[in-house]
Backbone as a chain_set.jsonl record, in Angstrom:
{"seq": "GSGKSAFASRHLPAEAIISSDQLRARMGRDEADQDVNDAVFEDLRRRVDDRLGAALLTVVDATNTDWMRRSEL", "coords": {"N": [[-66.519, 20.88, -33.382], [-67.721, 22.473, -36.366], [-65.768, 22.808, -38.223], [-65.014, 25.377, -38.986], [-62.796, 26.948, -38.17], [-60.683, 25.384, -39.108], [-61.227, 25.462, -41.856], [-60.865, 28.217, -42.346], [-58.119, 28.477, -41.713], [-56.978, 26.937, -43.698], [-57.65, 28.266, -46.062], [-57.214, 30.992, -45.908], [-54.925, 33.734, -45.335], [-52.799, 33.517, -42.483], [-52.395, 35.86, -40.984], [-54.728, 37.252, -41.39], [-56.659, 36.157, -39.817], [-58.292, 36.472, -36.804], [-58.346, 35.058, -33.836], [-60.336, 34.237, -31.118], [-59.857, 32.113, -29.379], [-57.08, 31.675, -29.669], [-56.096, 34.12, -28.717], [-57.055, 33.956, -26.102], [-55.584, 31.768, -25.159], [-53.043, 32.892, -25.119], [-53.37, 34.996, -23.304], [-54.494, 33.957, -21.032], [-54.798, 30.98, -19.013], [-55.188, 28.874, -20.78], [-56.753, 28.038, -23.965], [-59.375, 27.737, -23.221], [-59.884, 29.308, -21.067], [-62.092, 31.144, -19.533], [-62.017, 33.246, -17.79], [-60.562, 35.371, -18.72], [-61.989, 36.592, -20.687], [-63.099, 39.245, -21.024], [-60.806, 40.871, -21.402], [-59.731, 39.543, -23.607], [-61.68, 39.948, -25.637], [-61.662, 42.699, -25.789], [-59.076, 43.134, -26.783], [-59.348, 41.707, -29.181], [-61.315, 43.244, -30.539], [-59.859, 45.63, -30.858], [-57.787, 44.758, -32.545], [-59.294, 43.993, -34.791], [-60.451, 46.478, -35.499], [-58.083, 47.906, -36.124], [-57.077, 46.435, -38.332], [-59.231, 46.534, -40.179], [-59.394, 49.277, -40.464], [-57.119, 49.701, -41.914], [-57.85, 48.653, -44.278], [-57.561, 45.866, -44.602], [-57.931, 42.366, -45.249], [-59.952, 40.64, -42.985], [-60.826, 38.235, -40.647], [-62.91, 37.113, -38.139], [-62.499, 34.673, -35.834], [-64.408, 33.195, -33.791], [-66.725, 31.872, -31.418], [-68.895, 33.437, -30.735], [-71.289, 33.246, -29.199], [-72.512, 34.83, -27.362], [-74.765, 37.388, -27.48], [-74.269, 40.058, -26.923], [-71.513, 40.327, -27.271], [-71.368, 39.743, -29.996], [-72.799, 41.922, -31.026], [-71.045, 43.976, -30.51], [-69.166, 43.71, -32.435]], "CA": [[-67.021, 21.98, -34.162], [-68.083, 22.174, -37.755], [-64.603, 22.973, -39.074], [-64.848, 26.758, -39.457], [-61.408, 27.368, -37.938], [-59.842, 24.622, -40.039], [-61.473, 26.027, -43.186], [-60.208, 29.522, -42.414], [-56.664, 28.32, -41.728], [-56.58, 26.353, -44.988], [-57.97, 29.097, -47.22], [-56.936, 32.414, -45.689], [-53.619, 33.98, -44.717], [-52.862, 33.471, -41.015], [-52.482, 37.201, -40.4], [-56.089, 37.761, -41.565], [-57.552, 35.482, -38.874], [-58.172, 36.872, -35.405], [-59.003, 33.969, -33.118], [-60.512, 34.449, -29.679], [-59.198, 31.008, -28.672], [-55.638, 31.923, -29.642], [-55.858, 35.228, -27.789], [-57.315, 33.44, -24.757], [-54.443, 30.919, -24.792], [-51.914, 33.786, -24.819], [-53.65, 35.902, -22.196], [-54.956, 33.204, -19.865], [-54.145, 29.69, -18.752], [-55.301, 28.09, -22.009], [-57.787, 28.596, -24.85], [-60.7, 27.592, -22.61], [-59.912, 30.15, -19.862], [-63.139, 32.157, -19.675], [-61.767, 34.355, -16.865], [-59.91, 36.477, -19.427], [-62.821, 36.961, -21.839], [-63.222, 40.693, -21.233], [-59.546, 41.339, -21.988], [-59.599, 38.916, -24.928], [-62.54, 40.59, -26.627], [-61.177, 44.069, -25.958], [-57.938, 43.018, -27.697], [-59.884, 41.272, -30.47], [-61.952, 44.412, -31.179], [-58.799, 46.554, -31.253], [-57.122, 44.18, -33.718], [-60.23, 44.095, -35.915], [-60.512, 47.892, -35.884], [-56.817, 48.272, -36.768], [-56.976, 45.787, -39.65], [-60.247, 47.086, -41.077], [-58.996, 50.656, -40.728], [-56.07, 49.644, -42.934], [-58.472, 47.973, -45.429], [-56.99, 44.525, -44.71], [-58.824, 41.223, -45.065], [-60.024, 40.314, -41.564], [-61.808, 37.214, -40.299], [-62.99, 36.864, -36.703], [-62.733, 33.265, -35.527], [-64.93, 33.146, -32.423], [-68.054, 31.268, -31.428], [-69.862, 34.535, -30.675], [-72.583, 32.798, -28.686], [-73.052, 35.91, -26.54], [-75.276, 38.399, -28.411], [-73.626, 41.338, -26.631], [-70.194, 40.303, -27.93], [-71.626, 39.845, -31.439], [-73.235, 43.277, -31.364], [-69.877, 44.852, -30.431], [-68.427, 43.61, -33.698]], "C": [[-67.327, 21.533, -35.583], [-66.929, 22.4, -38.723], [-64.368, 24.38, -39.593], [-63.409, 27.234, -39.306], [-60.468, 26.667, -38.9], [-60.001, 25.16, -41.455], [-60.72, 27.344, -43.34], [-58.697, 29.363, -42.513], [-56.155, 27.719, -43.039], [-56.703, 27.339, -46.146], [-57.627, 30.578, -47.079], [-55.544, 32.588, -45.094], [-53.761, 34.071, -43.194], [-53.042, 34.852, -40.403], [-53.879, 37.799, -40.528], [-57.05, 37.229, -40.51], [-57.268, 35.949, -37.455], [-59.02, 35.897, -34.599], [-59.116, 34.274, -31.629], [-59.843, 33.332, -28.88], [-57.693, 31.232, -28.582], [-55.294, 33.065, -28.698], [-56.03, 34.764, -26.347], [-56.144, 32.582, -24.269], [-53.23, 31.77, -24.432], [-52.128, 34.586, -23.542], [-54.047, 35.185, -20.912], [-54.178, 31.924, -19.69], [-54.127, 28.805, -19.989], [-56.455, 28.654, -22.825], [-59.201, 28.482, -24.296], [-60.885, 28.508, -21.401], [-60.89, 31.316, -20.036], [-62.926, 33.362, -18.757], [-61.151, 35.568, -17.559], [-60.739, 36.997, -20.607], [-62.918, 38.461, -22.077], [-61.973, 41.248, -21.904], [-59.364, 40.796, -23.403], [-60.434, 39.664, -25.959], [-62.221, 42.068, -26.805], [-60.007, 44.074, -26.954], [-58.408, 42.634, -29.097], [-60.5, 42.455, -31.218], [-60.903, 45.413, -31.667], [-58.095, 46.054, -32.516], [-58.014, 44.276, -34.96], [-60.297, 45.538, -36.41], [-59.25, 48.317, -36.631], [-56.732, 47.703, -38.181], [-57.994, 46.373, -40.627], [-59.935, 48.537, -41.43], [-57.916, 50.756, -41.794], [-56.552, 48.927, -44.198], [-57.859, 46.598, -45.684], [-58.067, 43.466, -44.511], [-58.774, 40.8, -43.603], [-61.153, 39.329, -41.326], [-61.763, 37.016, -38.793], [-63.375, 35.409, -36.503], [-63.112, 33.176, -34.049], [-66.331, 32.548, -32.481], [-69.153, 32.318, -31.393], [-71.243, 34.09, -30.213], [-73.268, 33.867, -27.843], [-73.478, 37.057, -27.467], [-74.645, 39.762, -28.171], [-72.263, 41.418, -27.319], [-70.362, 40.421, -29.45], [-71.964, 41.276, -31.821], [-72.07, 44.265, -31.315], [-69.061, 44.811, -31.713], [-69.201, 44.315, -34.791]], "O": [[-67.2, 20.359, -35.931], [-67.093, 22.203, -39.927], [-63.605, 24.568, -40.541], [-62.863, 27.855, -40.218], [-59.557, 27.289, -39.447], [-59.015, 25.301, -42.178], [-60.027, 27.562, -44.334], [-58.057, 30.045, -43.313], [-55.019, 27.972, -43.438], [-55.942, 27.257, -47.11], [-57.743, 31.333, -48.045], [-55.039, 31.688, -44.423], [-54.729, 34.637, -42.686], [-53.76, 35.005, -39.415], [-54.189, 38.769, -39.835], [-58.135, 37.781, -40.324], [-56.144, 35.836, -36.965], [-60.248, 35.911, -34.671], [-58.116, 34.536, -30.962], [-59.311, 33.591, -27.8], [-57.094, 31.003, -27.531], [-54.311, 32.989, -27.961], [-55.246, 35.133, -25.473], [-55.758, 32.66, -23.103], [-52.468, 31.41, -23.535], [-51.187, 34.826, -22.787], [-53.945, 35.753, -19.825], [-53.046, 31.795, -20.156], [-53.166, 28.072, -20.222], [-57.073, 29.64, -22.424], [-60.13, 29.071, -24.848], [-61.943, 28.484, -20.773], [-60.545, 32.345, -20.616], [-63.582, 34.39, -18.927], [-61.216, 36.679, -17.032], [-60.235, 37.759, -21.431], [-62.828, 38.907, -23.221], [-62.069, 42.009, -22.867], [-58.896, 41.508, -24.291], [-59.942, 39.98, -27.042], [-62.483, 42.631, -27.868], [-59.953, 44.912, -27.854], [-57.92, 43.177, -30.088], [-60.232, 42.643, -32.405], [-61.036, 45.977, -32.752], [-57.84, 46.825, -33.441], [-57.539, 44.602, -36.048], [-60.208, 45.787, -37.612], [-59.33, 49.005, -37.649], [-56.357, 48.409, -39.116], [-57.657, 46.673, -41.772], [-60.181, 48.976, -42.553], [-57.807, 51.766, -42.49], [-55.754, 48.629, -45.086], [-57.659, 46.205, -46.833], [-58.991, 43.64, -43.717], [-57.694, 40.62, -43.041], [-62.289, 39.552, -41.746], [-60.695, 36.778, -38.23], [-64.436, 34.966, -36.944], [-62.249, 33.092, -33.175], [-67.037, 32.702, -33.477], [-70.227, 32.112, -31.958], [-72.254, 34.51, -30.776], [-74.48, 33.809, -27.635], [-72.64, 37.632, -28.162], [-74.497, 40.547, -29.108], [-71.904, 42.453, -27.882], [-69.591, 41.116, -30.111], [-71.47, 41.786, -32.827], [-72.1, 45.284, -32.004], [-68.351, 45.763, -32.038], [-68.755, 44.35, -35.938]]}, "num_chains": 1, "name": "protein.A"}
């Protein structure tokens, strides 16, 4: 990658970063497990909504190569 995740982890508080890879690793076999994507992005959207609703700094760390997933954010 280009270092976006590393940049975010160095410069932002960990609680502000919502990572699809980390969620995937928790919910599936590992961070590359695409079988859990629907559940991962549902959880990601909920976390983003909760944090933004509380006016908290929020960064989504995801490749977002799928335009449908991007549009949901």
